Short mmCIF file of C-alpha atoms in Angstrom, two decimals:
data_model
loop_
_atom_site.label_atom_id
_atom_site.label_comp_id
_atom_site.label_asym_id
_atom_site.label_seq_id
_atom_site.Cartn_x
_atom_site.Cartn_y
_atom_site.Cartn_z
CA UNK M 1 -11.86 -11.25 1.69
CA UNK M 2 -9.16 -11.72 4.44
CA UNK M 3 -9.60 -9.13 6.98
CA UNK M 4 -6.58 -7.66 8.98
CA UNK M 5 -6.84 -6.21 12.62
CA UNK M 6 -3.99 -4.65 14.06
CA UNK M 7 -3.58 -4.45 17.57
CA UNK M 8 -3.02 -1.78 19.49
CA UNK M 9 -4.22 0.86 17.33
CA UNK M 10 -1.71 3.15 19.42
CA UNK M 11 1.54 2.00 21.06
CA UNK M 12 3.19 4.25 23.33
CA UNK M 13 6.92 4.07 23.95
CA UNK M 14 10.33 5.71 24.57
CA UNK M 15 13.45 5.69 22.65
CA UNK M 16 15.14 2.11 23.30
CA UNK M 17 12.04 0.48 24.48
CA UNK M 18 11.12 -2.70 22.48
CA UNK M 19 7.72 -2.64 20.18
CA UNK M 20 5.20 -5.44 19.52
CA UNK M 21 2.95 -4.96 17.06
CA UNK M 22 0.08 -7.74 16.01
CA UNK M 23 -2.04 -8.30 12.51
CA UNK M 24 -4.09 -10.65 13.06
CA UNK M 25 -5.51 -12.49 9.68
CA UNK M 26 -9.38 -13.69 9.60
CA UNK M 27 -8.07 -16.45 7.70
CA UNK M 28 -4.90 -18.13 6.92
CA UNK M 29 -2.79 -16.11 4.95
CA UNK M 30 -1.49 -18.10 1.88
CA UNK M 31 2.14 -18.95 2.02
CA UNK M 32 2.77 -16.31 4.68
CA UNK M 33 2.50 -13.74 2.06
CA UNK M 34 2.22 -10.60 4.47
CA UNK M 35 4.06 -7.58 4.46
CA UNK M 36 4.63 -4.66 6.73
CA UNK M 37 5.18 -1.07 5.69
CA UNK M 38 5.96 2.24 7.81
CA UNK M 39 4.33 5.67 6.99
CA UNK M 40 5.66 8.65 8.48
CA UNK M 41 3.29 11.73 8.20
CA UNK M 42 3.45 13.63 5.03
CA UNK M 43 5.03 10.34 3.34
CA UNK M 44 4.57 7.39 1.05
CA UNK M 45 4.49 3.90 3.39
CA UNK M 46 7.63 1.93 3.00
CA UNK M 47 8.31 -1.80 2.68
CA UNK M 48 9.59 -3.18 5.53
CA UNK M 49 9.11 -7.02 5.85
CA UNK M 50 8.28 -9.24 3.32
CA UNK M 51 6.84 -12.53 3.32
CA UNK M 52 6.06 -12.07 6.98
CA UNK M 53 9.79 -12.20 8.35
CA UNK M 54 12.11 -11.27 5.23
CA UNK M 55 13.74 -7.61 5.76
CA UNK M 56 13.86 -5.16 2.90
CA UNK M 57 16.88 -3.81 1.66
CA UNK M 58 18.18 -1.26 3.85
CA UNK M 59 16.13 -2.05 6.46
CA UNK M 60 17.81 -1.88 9.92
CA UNK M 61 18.04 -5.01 11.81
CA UNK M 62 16.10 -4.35 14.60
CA UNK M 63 13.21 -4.27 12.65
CA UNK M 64 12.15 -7.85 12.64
CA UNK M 65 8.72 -9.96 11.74
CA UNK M 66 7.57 -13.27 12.51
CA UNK M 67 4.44 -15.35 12.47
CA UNK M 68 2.11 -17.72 10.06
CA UNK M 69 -0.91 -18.40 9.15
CA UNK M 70 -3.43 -16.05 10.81
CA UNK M 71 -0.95 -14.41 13.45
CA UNK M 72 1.69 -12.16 12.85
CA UNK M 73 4.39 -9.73 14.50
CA UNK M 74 6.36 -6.83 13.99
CA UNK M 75 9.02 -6.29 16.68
CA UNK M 76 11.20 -3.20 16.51
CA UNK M 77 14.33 -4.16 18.93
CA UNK M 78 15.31 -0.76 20.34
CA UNK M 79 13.09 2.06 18.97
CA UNK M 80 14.88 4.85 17.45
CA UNK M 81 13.71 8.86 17.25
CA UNK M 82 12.86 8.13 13.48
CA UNK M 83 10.91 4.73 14.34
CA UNK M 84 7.87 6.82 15.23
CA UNK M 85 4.90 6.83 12.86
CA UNK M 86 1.98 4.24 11.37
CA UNK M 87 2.88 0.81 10.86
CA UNK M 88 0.54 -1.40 8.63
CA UNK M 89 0.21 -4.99 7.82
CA UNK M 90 -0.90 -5.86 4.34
CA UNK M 91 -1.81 -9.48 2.50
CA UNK M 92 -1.28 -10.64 -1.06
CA UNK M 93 -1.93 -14.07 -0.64
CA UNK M 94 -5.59 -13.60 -1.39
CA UNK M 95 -6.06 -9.95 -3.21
CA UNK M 96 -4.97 -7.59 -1.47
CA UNK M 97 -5.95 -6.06 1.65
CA UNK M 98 -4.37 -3.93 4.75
CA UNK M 99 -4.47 -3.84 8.13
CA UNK M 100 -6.09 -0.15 9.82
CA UNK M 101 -3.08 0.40 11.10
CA UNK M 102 -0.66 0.49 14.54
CA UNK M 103 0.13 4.47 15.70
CA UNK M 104 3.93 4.55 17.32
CA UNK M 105 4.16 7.64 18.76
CA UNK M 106 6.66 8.82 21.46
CA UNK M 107 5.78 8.14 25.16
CA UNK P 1 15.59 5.96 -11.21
CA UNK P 2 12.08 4.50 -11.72
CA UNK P 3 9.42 7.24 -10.40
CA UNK P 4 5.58 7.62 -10.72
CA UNK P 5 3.47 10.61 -11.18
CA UNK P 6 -0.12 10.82 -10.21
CA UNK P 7 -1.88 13.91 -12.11
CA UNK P 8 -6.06 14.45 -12.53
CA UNK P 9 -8.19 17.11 -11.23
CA UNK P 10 -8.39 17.67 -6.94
CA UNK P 11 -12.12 18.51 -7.13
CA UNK P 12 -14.69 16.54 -8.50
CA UNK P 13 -18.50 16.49 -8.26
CA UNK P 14 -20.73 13.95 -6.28
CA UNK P 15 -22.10 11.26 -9.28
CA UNK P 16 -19.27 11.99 -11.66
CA UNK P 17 -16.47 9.70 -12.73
CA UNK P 18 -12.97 10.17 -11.26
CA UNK P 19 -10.13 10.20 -13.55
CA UNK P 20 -6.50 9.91 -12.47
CA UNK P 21 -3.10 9.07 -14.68
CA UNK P 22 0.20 7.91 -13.52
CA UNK P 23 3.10 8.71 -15.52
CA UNK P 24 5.96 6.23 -15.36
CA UNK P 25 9.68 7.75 -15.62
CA UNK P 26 13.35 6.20 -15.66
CA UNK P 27 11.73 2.66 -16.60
CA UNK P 28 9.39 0.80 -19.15
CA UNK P 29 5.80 0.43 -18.00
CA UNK P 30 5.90 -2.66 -20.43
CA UNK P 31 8.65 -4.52 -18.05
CA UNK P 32 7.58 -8.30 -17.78
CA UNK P 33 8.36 -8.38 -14.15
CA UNK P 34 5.96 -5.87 -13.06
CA UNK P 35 2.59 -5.05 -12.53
CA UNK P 36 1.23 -0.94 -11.91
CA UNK P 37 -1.54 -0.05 -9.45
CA UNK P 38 -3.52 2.22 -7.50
CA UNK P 39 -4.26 2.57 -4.02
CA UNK P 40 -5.99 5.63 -2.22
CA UNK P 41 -5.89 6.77 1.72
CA UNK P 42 -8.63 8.53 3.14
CA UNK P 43 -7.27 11.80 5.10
CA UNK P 44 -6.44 10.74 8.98
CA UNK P 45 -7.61 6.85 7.63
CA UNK P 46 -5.29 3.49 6.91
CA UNK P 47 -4.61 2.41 2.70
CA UNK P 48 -7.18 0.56 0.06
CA UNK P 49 -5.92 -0.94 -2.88
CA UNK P 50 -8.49 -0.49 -5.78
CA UNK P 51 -6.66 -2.63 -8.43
CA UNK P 52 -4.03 -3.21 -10.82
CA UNK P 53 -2.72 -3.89 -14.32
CA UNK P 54 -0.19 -5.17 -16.27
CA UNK P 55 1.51 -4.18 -19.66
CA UNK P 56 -0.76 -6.37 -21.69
CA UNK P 57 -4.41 -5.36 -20.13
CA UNK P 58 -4.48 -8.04 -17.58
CA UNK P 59 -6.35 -6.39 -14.75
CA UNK P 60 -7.21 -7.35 -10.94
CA UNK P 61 -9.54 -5.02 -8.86
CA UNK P 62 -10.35 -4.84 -5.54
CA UNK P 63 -14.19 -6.75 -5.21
CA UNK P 64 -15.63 -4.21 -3.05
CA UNK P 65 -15.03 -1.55 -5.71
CA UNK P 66 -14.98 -3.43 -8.90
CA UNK P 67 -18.57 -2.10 -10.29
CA UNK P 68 -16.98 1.39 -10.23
CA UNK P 69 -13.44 1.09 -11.34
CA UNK P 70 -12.03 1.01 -14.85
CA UNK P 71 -7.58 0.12 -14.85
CA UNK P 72 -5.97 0.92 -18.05
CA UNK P 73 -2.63 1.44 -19.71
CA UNK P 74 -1.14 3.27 -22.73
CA UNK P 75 2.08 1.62 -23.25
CA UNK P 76 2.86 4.31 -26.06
CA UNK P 77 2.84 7.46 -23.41
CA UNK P 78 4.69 4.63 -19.95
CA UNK P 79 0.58 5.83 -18.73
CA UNK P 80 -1.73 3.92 -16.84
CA UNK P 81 -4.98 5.18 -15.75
CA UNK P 82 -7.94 5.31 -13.42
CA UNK P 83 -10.78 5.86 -13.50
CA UNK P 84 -14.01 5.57 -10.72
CA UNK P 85 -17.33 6.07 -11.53
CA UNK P 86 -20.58 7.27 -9.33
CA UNK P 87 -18.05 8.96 -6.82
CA UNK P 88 -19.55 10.11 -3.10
CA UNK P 89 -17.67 12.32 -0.55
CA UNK P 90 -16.34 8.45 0.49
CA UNK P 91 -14.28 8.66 -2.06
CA UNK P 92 -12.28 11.53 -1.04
CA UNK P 93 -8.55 10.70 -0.43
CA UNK P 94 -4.87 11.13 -1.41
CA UNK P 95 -4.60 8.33 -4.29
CA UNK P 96 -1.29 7.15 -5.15
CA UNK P 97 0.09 5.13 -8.42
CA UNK P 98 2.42 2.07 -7.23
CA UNK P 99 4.10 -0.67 -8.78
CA UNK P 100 4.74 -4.53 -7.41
CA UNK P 101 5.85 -7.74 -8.60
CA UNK P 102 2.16 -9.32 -8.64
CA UNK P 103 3.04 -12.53 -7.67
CA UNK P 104 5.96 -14.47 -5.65
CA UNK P 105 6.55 -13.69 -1.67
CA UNK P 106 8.29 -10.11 -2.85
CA UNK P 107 4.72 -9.01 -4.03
CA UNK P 108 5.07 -6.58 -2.14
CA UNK P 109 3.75 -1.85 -2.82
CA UNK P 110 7.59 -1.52 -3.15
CA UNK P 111 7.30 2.05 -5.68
CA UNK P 112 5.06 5.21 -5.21
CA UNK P 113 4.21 7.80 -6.21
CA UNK P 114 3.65 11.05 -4.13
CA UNK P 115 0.15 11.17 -4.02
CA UNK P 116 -2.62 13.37 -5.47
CA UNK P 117 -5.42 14.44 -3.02
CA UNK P 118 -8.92 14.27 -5.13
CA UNK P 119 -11.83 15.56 -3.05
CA UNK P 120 -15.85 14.74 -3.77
CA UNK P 121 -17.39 17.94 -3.74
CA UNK P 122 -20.18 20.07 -5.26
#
């Protein structure tokens, strides 16, 4: 089973900072298939990135992901007001697994 | 508009089997392109998926719960269904129906439903 950690487990920031967020993979991660989704409280998560650095539709572009094999990124450009919530990393490329998840809350 | 809906009892007893349907709306549940699953969050806690099925049977689960979990579909009512045996209070969470592609990089938990919160209890 590939394991994802997600570092921090809390990021505090303000509006118009710039947010890093890690998943790291315990192994490779077959063709890059990793995906990133953002849960607000009292909602369903929502696709994000696919394929480690492909945007969804409707997905604002300062939402961007990068990385291969067993390290990955999410960087969020210039957070917004409605940026803040739980941000989780998720593999296909062997089952499927998820990440515990990255808090954003406001600073 | 495609939408799921998760519906099964909230409460069930420590030992018993958990039973959960998602009802599929504005779409086909027998659409080649897709596959239906179901994935639970423990309250305060990250996601699990515990498996998935497509239109013909074809089921995946997730390893760590396979022994327990049962994945199947009724094409005739656009149902698919869960169902977890031997349940413990670890099992309590808000379990939601989803749909994905099942293969390709755009395999991605792109449809759910809202949710249905299913506490072990006595």
């Amino acid at each position: 089973e590939i394991v994802l950690t997600q570092s921090p487990g809390t990021l505090s920031l303000s509006p118009g900072e710039r947010g890093t967020l890690s998943c790291r993979a315990s192994q490779s991660v077959p063709s890059n298939y990793l995906v990133w989704y953002q849960q607000k409280p009292g909602q369903v998560p929502r696709v994000l990135i696919y394929g480690a650095s492909r945007r969804a539709t409707g997905i604002p572009d300062r939402f961007s992901g990068s990385g291969s094999g067993t390290d990955f990124t999410l960087t969020i450009s210039r957070l917004e007001p409605e940026d803040f919530g739980v941000y989780y990393c998720q593999q296909h490329g062997s089952s499927y697994t998820f990440g515990q998840g990255t808090k954003l809350e406001i600073k | 508009q495609l939408q799921l809906q998760e519906s099964g009892p909230g409460v069930v007893k420590p030992s018993e089997t958990l039973s959960l349907t998602c009802t599929v709306s504005g779409g086909s549940i027998s659409s080649s392109s897709y596959y239906w699953g179901w994935i639970r969050q423990p309250p305060g806690k990250g996601l699990e998926w515990i498996g998935s099925i497509y239109y013909s049977g074809t089921t995946y689960y997730n390893p760590s719960l396979k022994v327990r979990v049962t994945i199947s579909v009724d094409t005739s009512k656009n149902q698919f269904s869960l169902k977890l045996s031997s349940v413990t209070a670890a099992d309590t969470a808000v379990y939601y129906c989803v749909r994905h592609t099942g293969s390709g990089w755009s395999d991605a938990f792109e449809i759910w439903g809202q949710g249905t919160m299913v506490t072990v209890s006595s």
